[in-house]
XYZ file of C-alpha atoms in Angstrom:
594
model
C 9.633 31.678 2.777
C 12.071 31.794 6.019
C 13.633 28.067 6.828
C 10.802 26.103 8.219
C 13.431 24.030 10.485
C 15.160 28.301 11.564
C 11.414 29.137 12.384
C 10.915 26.163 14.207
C 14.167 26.258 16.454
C 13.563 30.185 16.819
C 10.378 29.889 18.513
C 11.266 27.242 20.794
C 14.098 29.397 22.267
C 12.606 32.499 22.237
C 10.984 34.691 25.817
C 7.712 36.635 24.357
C 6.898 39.362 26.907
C 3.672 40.803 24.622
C 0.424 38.538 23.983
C 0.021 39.452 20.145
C 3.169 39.193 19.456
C 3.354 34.906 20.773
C 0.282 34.668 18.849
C 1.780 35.372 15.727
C 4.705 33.773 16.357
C 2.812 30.515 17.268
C 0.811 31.334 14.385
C 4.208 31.228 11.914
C 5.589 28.215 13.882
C 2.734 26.092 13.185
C 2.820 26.929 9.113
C 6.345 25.963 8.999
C 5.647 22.893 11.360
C 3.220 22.037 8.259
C 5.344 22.330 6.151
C 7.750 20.309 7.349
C 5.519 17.665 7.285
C 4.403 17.866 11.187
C 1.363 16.365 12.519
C -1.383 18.589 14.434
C -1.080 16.875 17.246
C 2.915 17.268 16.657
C 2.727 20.946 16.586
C 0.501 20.458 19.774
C 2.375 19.193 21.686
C 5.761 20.894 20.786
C 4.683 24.159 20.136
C 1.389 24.625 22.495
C 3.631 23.535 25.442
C 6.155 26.564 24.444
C 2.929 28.605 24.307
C 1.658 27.643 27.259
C 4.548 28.175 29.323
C 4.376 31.828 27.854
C 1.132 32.750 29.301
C -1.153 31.579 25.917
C -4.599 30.142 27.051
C -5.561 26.613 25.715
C -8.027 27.629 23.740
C -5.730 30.425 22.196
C -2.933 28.055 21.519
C -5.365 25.271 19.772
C -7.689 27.811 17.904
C -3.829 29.595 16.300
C -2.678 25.891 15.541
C -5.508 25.008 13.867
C -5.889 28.042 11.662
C -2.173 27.298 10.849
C -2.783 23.658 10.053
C -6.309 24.343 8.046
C -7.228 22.333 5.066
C -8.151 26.152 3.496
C -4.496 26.873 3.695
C -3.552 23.654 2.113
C -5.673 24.037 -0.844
C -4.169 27.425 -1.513
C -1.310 26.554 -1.643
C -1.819 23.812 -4.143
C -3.207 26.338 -6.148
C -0.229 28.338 -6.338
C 1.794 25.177 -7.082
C -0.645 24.086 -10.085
C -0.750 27.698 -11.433
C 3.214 27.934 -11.548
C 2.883 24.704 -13.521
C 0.470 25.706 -15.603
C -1.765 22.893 -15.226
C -4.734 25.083 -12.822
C -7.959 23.131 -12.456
C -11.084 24.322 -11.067
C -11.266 23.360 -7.190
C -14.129 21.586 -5.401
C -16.174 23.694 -3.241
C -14.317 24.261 0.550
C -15.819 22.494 3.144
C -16.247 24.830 6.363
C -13.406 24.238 8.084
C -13.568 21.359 11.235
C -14.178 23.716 14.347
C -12.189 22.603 17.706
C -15.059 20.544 19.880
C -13.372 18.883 23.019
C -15.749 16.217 23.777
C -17.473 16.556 27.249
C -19.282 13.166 28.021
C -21.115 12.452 31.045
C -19.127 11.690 34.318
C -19.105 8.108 36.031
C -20.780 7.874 39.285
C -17.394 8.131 42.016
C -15.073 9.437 39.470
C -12.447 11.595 40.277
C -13.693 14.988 39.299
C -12.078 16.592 36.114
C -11.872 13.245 34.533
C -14.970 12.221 32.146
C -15.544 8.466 31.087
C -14.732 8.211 27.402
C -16.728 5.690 25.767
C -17.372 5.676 21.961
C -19.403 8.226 20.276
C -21.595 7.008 17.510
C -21.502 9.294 14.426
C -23.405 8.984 10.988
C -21.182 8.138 7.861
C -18.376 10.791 7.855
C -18.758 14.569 6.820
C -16.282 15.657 4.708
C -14.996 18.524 7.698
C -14.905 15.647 10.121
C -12.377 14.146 7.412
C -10.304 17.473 7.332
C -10.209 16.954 11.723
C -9.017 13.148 10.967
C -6.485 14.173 8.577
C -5.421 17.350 10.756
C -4.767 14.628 13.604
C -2.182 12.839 11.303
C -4.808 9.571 10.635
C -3.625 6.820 8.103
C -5.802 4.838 5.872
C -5.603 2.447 8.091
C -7.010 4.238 11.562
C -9.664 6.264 8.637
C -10.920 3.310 7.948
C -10.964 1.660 11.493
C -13.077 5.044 12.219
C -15.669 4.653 9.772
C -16.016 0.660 9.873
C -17.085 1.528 13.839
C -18.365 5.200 13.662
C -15.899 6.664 15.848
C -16.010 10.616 16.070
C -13.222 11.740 15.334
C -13.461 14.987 17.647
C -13.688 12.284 20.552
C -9.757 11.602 19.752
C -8.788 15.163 20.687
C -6.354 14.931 23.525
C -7.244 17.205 26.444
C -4.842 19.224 27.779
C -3.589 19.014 31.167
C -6.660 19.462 34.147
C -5.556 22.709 36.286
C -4.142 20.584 39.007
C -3.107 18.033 36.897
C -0.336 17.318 39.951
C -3.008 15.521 41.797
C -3.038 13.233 38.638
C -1.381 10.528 40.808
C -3.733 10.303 43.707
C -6.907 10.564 41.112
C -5.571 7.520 39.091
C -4.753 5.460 42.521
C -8.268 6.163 44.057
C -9.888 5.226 40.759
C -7.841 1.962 39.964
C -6.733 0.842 43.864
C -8.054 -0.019 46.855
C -7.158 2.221 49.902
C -5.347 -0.612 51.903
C -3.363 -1.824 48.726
C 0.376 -1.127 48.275
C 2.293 0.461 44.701
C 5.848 1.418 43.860
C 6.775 4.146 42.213
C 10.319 5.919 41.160
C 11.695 7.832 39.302
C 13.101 6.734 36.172
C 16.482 4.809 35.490
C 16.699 4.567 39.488
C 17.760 1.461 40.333
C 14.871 1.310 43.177
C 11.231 2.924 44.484
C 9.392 3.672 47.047
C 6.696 1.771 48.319
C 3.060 3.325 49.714
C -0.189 2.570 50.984
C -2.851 3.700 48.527
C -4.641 5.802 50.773
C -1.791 7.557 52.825
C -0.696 9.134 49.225
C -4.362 10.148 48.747
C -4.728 11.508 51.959
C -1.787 14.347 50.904
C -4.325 16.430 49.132
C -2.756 19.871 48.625
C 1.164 18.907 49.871
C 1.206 16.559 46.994
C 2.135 18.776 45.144
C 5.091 19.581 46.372
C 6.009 15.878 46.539
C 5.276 14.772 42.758
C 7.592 18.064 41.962
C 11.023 16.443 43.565
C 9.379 13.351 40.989
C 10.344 16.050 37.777
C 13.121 14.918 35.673
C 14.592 13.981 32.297
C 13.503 10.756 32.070
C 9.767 11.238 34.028
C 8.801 8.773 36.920
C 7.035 5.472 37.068
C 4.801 3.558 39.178
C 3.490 -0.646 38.740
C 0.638 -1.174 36.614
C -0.533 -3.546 40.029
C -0.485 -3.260 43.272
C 2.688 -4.928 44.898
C 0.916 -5.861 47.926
C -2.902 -6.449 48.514
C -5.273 -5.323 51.167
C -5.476 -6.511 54.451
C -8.493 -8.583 53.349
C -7.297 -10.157 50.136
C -7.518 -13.372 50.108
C -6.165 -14.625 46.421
C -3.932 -13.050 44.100
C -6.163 -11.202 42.050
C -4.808 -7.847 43.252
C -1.787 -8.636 40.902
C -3.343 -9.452 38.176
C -5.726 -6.637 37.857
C -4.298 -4.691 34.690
C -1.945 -4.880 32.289
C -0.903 -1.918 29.711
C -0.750 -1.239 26.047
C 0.495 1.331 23.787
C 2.358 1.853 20.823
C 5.018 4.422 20.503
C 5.611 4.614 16.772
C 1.926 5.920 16.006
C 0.911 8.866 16.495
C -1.391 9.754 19.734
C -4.667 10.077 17.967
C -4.014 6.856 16.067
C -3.281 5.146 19.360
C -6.397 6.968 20.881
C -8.414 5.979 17.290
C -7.875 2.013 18.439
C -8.541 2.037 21.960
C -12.425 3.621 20.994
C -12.518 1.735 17.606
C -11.656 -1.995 19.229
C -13.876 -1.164 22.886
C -11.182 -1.825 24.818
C -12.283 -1.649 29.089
C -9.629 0.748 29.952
C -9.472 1.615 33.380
C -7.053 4.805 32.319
C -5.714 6.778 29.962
C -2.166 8.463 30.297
C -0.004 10.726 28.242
C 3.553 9.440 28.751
C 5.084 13.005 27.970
C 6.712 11.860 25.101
C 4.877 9.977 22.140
C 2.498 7.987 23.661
C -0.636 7.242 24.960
C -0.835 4.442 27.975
C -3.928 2.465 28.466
C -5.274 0.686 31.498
C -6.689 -2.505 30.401
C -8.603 -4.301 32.633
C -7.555 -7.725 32.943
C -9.118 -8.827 35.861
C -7.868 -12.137 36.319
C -8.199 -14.238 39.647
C -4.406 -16.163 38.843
C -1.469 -16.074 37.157
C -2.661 -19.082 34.496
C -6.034 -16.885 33.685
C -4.156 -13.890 33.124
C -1.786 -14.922 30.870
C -4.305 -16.822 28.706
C -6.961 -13.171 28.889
C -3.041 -11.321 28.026
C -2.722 -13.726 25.274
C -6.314 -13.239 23.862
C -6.024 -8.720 24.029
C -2.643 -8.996 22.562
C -3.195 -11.129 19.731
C -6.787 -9.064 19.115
C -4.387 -6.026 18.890
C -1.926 -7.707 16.971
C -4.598 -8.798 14.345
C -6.095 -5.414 13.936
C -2.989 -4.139 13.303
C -1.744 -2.691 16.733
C 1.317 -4.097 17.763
C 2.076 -4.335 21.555
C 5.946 -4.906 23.247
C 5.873 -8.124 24.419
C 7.730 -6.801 27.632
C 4.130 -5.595 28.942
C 2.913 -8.579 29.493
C 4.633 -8.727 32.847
C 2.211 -7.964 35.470
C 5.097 -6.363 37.481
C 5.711 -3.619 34.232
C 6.051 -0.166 35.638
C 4.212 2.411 33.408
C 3.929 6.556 33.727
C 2.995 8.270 36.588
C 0.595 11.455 35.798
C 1.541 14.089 37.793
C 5.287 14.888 37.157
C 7.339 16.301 34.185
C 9.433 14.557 32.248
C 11.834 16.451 30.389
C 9.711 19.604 30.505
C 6.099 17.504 29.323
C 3.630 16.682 31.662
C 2.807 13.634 31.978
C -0.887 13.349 32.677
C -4.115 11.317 32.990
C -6.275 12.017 30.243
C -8.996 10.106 31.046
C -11.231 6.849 33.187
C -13.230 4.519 32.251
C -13.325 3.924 28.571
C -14.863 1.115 26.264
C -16.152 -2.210 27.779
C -17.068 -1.991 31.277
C -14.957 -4.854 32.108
C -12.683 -8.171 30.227
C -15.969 -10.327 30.127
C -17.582 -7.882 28.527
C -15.296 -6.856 25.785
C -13.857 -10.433 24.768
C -17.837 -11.025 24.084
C -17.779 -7.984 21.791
C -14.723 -8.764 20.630
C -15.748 -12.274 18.977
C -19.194 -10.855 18.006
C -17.349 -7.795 16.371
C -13.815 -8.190 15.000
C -14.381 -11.561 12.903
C -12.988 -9.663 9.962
C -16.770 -9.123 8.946
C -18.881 -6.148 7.791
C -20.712 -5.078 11.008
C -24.591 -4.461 11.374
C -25.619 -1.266 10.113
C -28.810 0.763 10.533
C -30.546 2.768 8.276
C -31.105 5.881 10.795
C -27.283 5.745 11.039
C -27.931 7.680 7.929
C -29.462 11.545 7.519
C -29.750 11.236 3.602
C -29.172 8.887 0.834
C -25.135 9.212 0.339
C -23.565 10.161 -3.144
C -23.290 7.121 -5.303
C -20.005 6.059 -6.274
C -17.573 7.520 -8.870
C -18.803 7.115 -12.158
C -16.788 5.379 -14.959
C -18.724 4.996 -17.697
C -21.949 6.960 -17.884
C -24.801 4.919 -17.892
C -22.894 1.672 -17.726
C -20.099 1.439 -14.858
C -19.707 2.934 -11.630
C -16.706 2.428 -9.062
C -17.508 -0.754 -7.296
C -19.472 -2.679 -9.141
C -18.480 -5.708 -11.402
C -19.073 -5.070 -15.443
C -18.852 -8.408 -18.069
C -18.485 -7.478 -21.876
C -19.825 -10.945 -23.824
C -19.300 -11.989 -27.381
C -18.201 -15.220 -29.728
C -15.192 -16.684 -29.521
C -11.508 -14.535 -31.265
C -14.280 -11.772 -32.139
C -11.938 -8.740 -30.200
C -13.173 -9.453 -26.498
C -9.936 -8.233 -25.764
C -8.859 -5.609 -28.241
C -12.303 -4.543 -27.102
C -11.842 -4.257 -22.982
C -8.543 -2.482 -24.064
C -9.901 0.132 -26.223
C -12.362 0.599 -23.491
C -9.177 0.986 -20.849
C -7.740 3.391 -22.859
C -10.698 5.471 -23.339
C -11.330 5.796 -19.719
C -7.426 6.736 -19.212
C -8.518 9.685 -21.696
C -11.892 10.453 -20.992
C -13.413 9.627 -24.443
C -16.510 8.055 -26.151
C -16.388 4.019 -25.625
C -19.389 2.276 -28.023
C -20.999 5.844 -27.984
C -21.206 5.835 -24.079
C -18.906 8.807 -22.547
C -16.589 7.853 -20.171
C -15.151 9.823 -16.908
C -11.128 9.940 -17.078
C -9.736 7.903 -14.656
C -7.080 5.479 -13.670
C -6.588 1.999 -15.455
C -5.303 -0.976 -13.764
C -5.021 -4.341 -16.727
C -4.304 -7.343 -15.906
C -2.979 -8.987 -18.721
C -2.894 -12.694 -18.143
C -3.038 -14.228 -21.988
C -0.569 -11.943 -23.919
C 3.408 -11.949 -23.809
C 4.734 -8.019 -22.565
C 5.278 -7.377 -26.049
C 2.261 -8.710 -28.028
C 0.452 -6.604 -25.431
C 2.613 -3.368 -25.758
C 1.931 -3.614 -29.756
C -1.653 -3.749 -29.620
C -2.214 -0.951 -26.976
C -0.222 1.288 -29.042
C -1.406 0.332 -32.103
C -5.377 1.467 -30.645
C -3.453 4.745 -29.984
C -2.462 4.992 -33.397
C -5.901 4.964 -34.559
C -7.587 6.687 -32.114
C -4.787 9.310 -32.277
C -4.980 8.876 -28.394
C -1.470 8.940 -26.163
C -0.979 4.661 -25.816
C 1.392 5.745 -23.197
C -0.359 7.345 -20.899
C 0.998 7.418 -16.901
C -2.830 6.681 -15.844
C -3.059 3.555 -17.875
C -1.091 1.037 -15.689
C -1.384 -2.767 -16.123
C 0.377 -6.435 -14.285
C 1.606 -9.267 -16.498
C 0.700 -12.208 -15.015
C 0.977 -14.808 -17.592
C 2.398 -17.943 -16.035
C 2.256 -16.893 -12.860
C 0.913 -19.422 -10.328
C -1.434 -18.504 -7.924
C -5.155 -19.271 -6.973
C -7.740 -16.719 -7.716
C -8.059 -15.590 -4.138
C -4.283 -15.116 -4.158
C -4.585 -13.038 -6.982
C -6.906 -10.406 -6.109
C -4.523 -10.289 -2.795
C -2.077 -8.907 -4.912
C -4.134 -6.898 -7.010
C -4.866 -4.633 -3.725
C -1.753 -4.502 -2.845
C -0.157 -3.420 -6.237
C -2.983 -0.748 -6.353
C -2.672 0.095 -2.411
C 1.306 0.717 -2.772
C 0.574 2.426 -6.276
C -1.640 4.643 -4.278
C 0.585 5.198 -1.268
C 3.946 5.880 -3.145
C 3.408 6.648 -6.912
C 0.247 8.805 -6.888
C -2.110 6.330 -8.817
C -5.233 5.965 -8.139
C -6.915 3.019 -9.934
C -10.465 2.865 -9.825
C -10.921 0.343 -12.751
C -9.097 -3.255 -12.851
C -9.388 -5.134 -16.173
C -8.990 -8.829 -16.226
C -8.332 -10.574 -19.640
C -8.942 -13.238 -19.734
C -10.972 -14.063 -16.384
C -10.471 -17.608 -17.613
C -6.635 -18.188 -17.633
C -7.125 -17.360 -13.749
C -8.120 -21.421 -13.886
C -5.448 -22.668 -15.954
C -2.876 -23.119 -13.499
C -1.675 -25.940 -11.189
C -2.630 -24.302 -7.746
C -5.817 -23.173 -9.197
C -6.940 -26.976 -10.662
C -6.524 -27.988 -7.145
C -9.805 -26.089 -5.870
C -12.514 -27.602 -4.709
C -15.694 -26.201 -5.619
C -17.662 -24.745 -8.712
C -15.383 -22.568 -11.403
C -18.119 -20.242 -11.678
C -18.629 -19.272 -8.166
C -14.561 -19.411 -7.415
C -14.242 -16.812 -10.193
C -16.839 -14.557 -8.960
C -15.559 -14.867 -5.600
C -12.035 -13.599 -6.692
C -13.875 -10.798 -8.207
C -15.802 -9.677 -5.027
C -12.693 -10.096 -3.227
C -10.873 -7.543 -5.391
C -13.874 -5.127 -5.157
C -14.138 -5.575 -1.661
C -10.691 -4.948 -0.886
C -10.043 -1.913 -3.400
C -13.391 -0.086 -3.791
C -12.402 -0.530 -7.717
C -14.776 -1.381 -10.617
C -13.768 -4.736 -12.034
C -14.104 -5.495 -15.589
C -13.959 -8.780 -17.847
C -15.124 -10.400 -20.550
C -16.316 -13.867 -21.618
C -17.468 -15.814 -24.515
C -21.551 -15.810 -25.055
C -22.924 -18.196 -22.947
C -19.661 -19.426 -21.219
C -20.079 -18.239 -17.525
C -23.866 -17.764 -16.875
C -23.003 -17.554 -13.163
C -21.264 -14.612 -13.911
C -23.685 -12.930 -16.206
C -26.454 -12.862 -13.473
C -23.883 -11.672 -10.950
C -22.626 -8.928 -12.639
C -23.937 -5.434 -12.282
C -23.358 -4.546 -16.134
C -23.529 -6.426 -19.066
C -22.674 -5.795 -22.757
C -23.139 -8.715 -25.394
C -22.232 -8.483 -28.490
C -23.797 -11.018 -31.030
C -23.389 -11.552 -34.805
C -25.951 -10.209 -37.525
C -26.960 -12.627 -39.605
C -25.862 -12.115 -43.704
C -23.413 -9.191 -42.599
C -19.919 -9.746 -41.693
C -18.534 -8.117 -39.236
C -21.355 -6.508 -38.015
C -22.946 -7.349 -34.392
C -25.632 -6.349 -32.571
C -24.851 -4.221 -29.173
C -27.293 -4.531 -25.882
C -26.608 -3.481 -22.337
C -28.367 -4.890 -19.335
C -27.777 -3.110 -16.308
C -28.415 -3.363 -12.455
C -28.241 0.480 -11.651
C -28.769 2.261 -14.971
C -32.002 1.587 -17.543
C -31.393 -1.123 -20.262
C -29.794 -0.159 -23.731
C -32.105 -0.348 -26.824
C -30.523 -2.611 -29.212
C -28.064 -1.417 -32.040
C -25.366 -2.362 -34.413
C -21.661 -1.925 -34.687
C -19.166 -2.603 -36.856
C -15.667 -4.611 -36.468
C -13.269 -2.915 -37.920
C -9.892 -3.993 -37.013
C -8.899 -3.418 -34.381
C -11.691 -1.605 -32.618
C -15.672 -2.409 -32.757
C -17.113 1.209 -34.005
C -20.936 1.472 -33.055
């Protein structure tokens, strides 16, 4: 294929005179935008403003983009890539692919026509095309997650594009967020000073306005002050300059930025696209003095902050100047893209803010739901699924863990574990009784007699012998080994092994803790389901941690035949699956062989 970067830079300087041939130009520039590793809303912005300017409709210009950035296309071309290394694998059944769908909600009483309020749209738990539109947008983990934990649509984070006279975008966002008799400055930017003007004298320009926010155009855009710099002829406090303040965040990308403001309810009062990389936010502060508004500024910004979304200090000064809508800068509009989103006002959302973002699950309700989901991955058929906790018992130095590791590696491979199949998977041990080397041996020695690869690249484990840290600590850095593993190596653990769960007590920061073993234990072990989604699995001597037998959602005990050594008798009890008949197996170093 051509240069993606030549396509790219060809596009962008070239004059199409003929409809069809723009379209397929577009159509070329927004594969090779892909595949250099743009964004949808990237390619958007870049290449639908080229478009535009051409003559392309909107609709044109977002229905070629997103045939160009479609997860069909993607999947293709993995095939090619998996056939050419000979390693082709049936493909799951395509999804139909996410269909363009501008939301359109009702209109505010007053508001400036053209300009819908945007407040959250409820969804049911997320389709898997609404996941190709979330991905299509450039969406993280992180703002996928904030989506579903608050049933965000993810259509309702499609940016509009510019309203048709989009110039009056000044006077639309004044009459909304000013009163008539209050003063603002505006300028253009890197101008040493602005201009100041009655509210309703700029509103009252109508049509010439135009022609005014035109001489505005310029490299570098224009600004205005978030408040007014002079009240009404009736004010009588200073609450006029302490009305808003703005957020935004220019090293996400728009739809993440959008994906907050709707996931956290935050009262905007506006929406702007800064013409760059941006989206700017009108939050209502509200606040009748200087003291009040600081401590409400305080309050948003460390919400933000805590949630992930990092604000500039700088705009915390009630004097910031922010974009104007209306004017160009560098060639991009800069526009309002919406009023009157989220919590109707500060009260109001600081309420919902300590019902809501206590780091807690949130209410759900059962109609949120069509039909009963699919169940999580399995692991071991009839035993195990993906997010559940699983506790193999037997006597003490009988194999608990030659046993748990045999099971590892038969996961890693996809083979027979005590005569239950398993699903291949991902392995994550955590080997916290054995020195690197002890460990190594055994592991390949099961390999060795199971004629099984010890070595595999799915089978991934964490030494933490020695290592100091309280239970809670640990299963911190359990997700975060498997999260970066995830992110950066292409792992994808969906089992963690602990062996022993005991030596997790036999530490000095550990013997400090308050509180029942039992329940600290199990508590490190929700913890590390909760944050990874990952089936955890352990093992105990008969009888040692009852707490954790009637937690667990699977357990296998093992327990010795009386007259026959090395012989034991197998039963399962299980939360999700029907119990296990009892049987025997054998011990025959270093596996048990049912």
């Amino acid at each position: 294929m051509e240069n993606g970067k030549k396509i790219l830079n060809d596009f962008v300087k070239s004059k199409f005179a003929d409809q069809n041939e723009l379209k397929k130009a577009l159509f070329q520039a927004g594969v090779a935008a892909l595949d250099e590793g743009w964004t949808f809303m990237d390619a958007t912005f870049q290449l639908g403003g080229k478009a535009r300017d051409e003559g392309l409709s909107a609709d044109d210009v977002e229905k070629i983009l997103r045939n160009a950035f479609s997860e069909e296309k993607r999947r293709t071309e993995r095939e090619v890539e998996q056939k050419a290394a000979a390693q082709a694998a049936p493909q799951p059944t395509q999804a139909p692919q996410a269909q363009s769908a501008q939301a359109q909600p009702g209109m505010a009483p007053g508001m400036a026509p053209g300009y819908a309020a945007m407040g959250p749209t409820v969804i049911s738990p997320l389709s898997a095309t609404m996941m190709q539109q979330m991905i299509a947008l450039g969406l993280d983990n992180q703002s996928l997650e904030l989506l579903q934990n608050f049933k965000i649509d993810p259509e309702a984070l499609s940016i509009p594009w510019p309203a048709p006279d989009w110039r009056k975008d000044f006077a639309k966002l004044l009459a909304a967020t000013f009163k008539p008799d209050e003063t603002v400055e505006f300028k253009i930017s890197n101008t040493p000073s602005g201009s100041r003007e009655i509210v309703s004298k700029i509103i009252a320009q109508d049509e010439a306005l135009k022609k005014i926010m035109k001489q505005l155009d310029g490299p570098d855009g224009a600004l205005l002050t978030i408040n007014a710099v002079k009240g009404g002829a009736d004010a009588t406090d200073e609450s006029w300059h302490y009305r808003y303040v703005v957020v935004d965040n220019p090293k996400m990308t728009l739809a993440k930025q959008l994906a907050y403001y709707k996931a956290l309810n935050l009262p905007c009062a506006a929406l702007v696209n800064t013409g760059a990389n941006s989206v700017q936010a009108w939050i209502k502060i509200e606040a009748h003095d200087q003291e009040e508004y600081k401590e409400r500024v305080d309050f948003l910004f460390q919400t933000l902050e805590s949630q992930g979304f990092k604000v500039d200090d700088g705009n915390r000064n009630p004097n910031q100047m922010v974009r104007m809508p209306g004017v160009l800068r560098n060639g991009k509009q800069q526009y309002l893209i919406a009023l009157e989103q989220g919590a109707k006002n500060f009260t109001d959302w600081r309420e919902w803010a300590e019902y809501s973002l206590d780091g807690k699950p949130l209410v759900e309700l059962a109609s949120d739901s069509e039909e009963a989901p699919k169940k999580d991955v399995t692991i071991i058929e009839n035993v195990l699924r993906a997010g559940e906790f699983f506790l193999f018992t037997a006597p003490p130095k009988s194999g608990k863990s030659l046993a748990l590791m045999d099971m590892a590696l038969s996961i890693c491979h996809g083979e027979d574990w005590l005569g239950n199949t398993t699903n291949a998977n991902d392995v994550l041990y955590i080997n916290l009784e054995l020195t690197k080397s002890v460990f190594l041996n055994r592991l390949f020695l099961l390999g060795e007699k199971r004629n099984l690869q010890p070595n595999t690249p799915k089978f991934g484990f964490l030494n933490l012998r020695g290592t100091a840290l309280t239970p809670l600590e640990i299963a911190q850095l359990i997700a975060k080994r498997i999260q970066g593993a995830k992110k950066l190596e292409n792992h994808d653990y969906k089992v963690v092994v602990i062996d022993p769960i005991s030596a997790v007590l036999h530490n000095p920061k550990s013997s400090r803790l308050s509180g029942s073993p039992h329940q600290i234990l199990m508590q490190m072990v929700d913890s590390i389901i909760a944050l990874t989604g990952c089936a955890v699995v352990t093992s105990t001597n008969i009888g040692e941690y009852p707490y954790l037998e009637s937690r667990a959602d699977s357990v296998i005990s093992l327990t010795p035949v009386e007259g026959s050594l090395n012989t034991y008798q197998i039963k399962g009890s299980f939360r999700e699956f029907p119990k296990t008949l009892a049987r025997e197996c054998s011990w025959i170093y270093p596996r048990f062989i049912v």
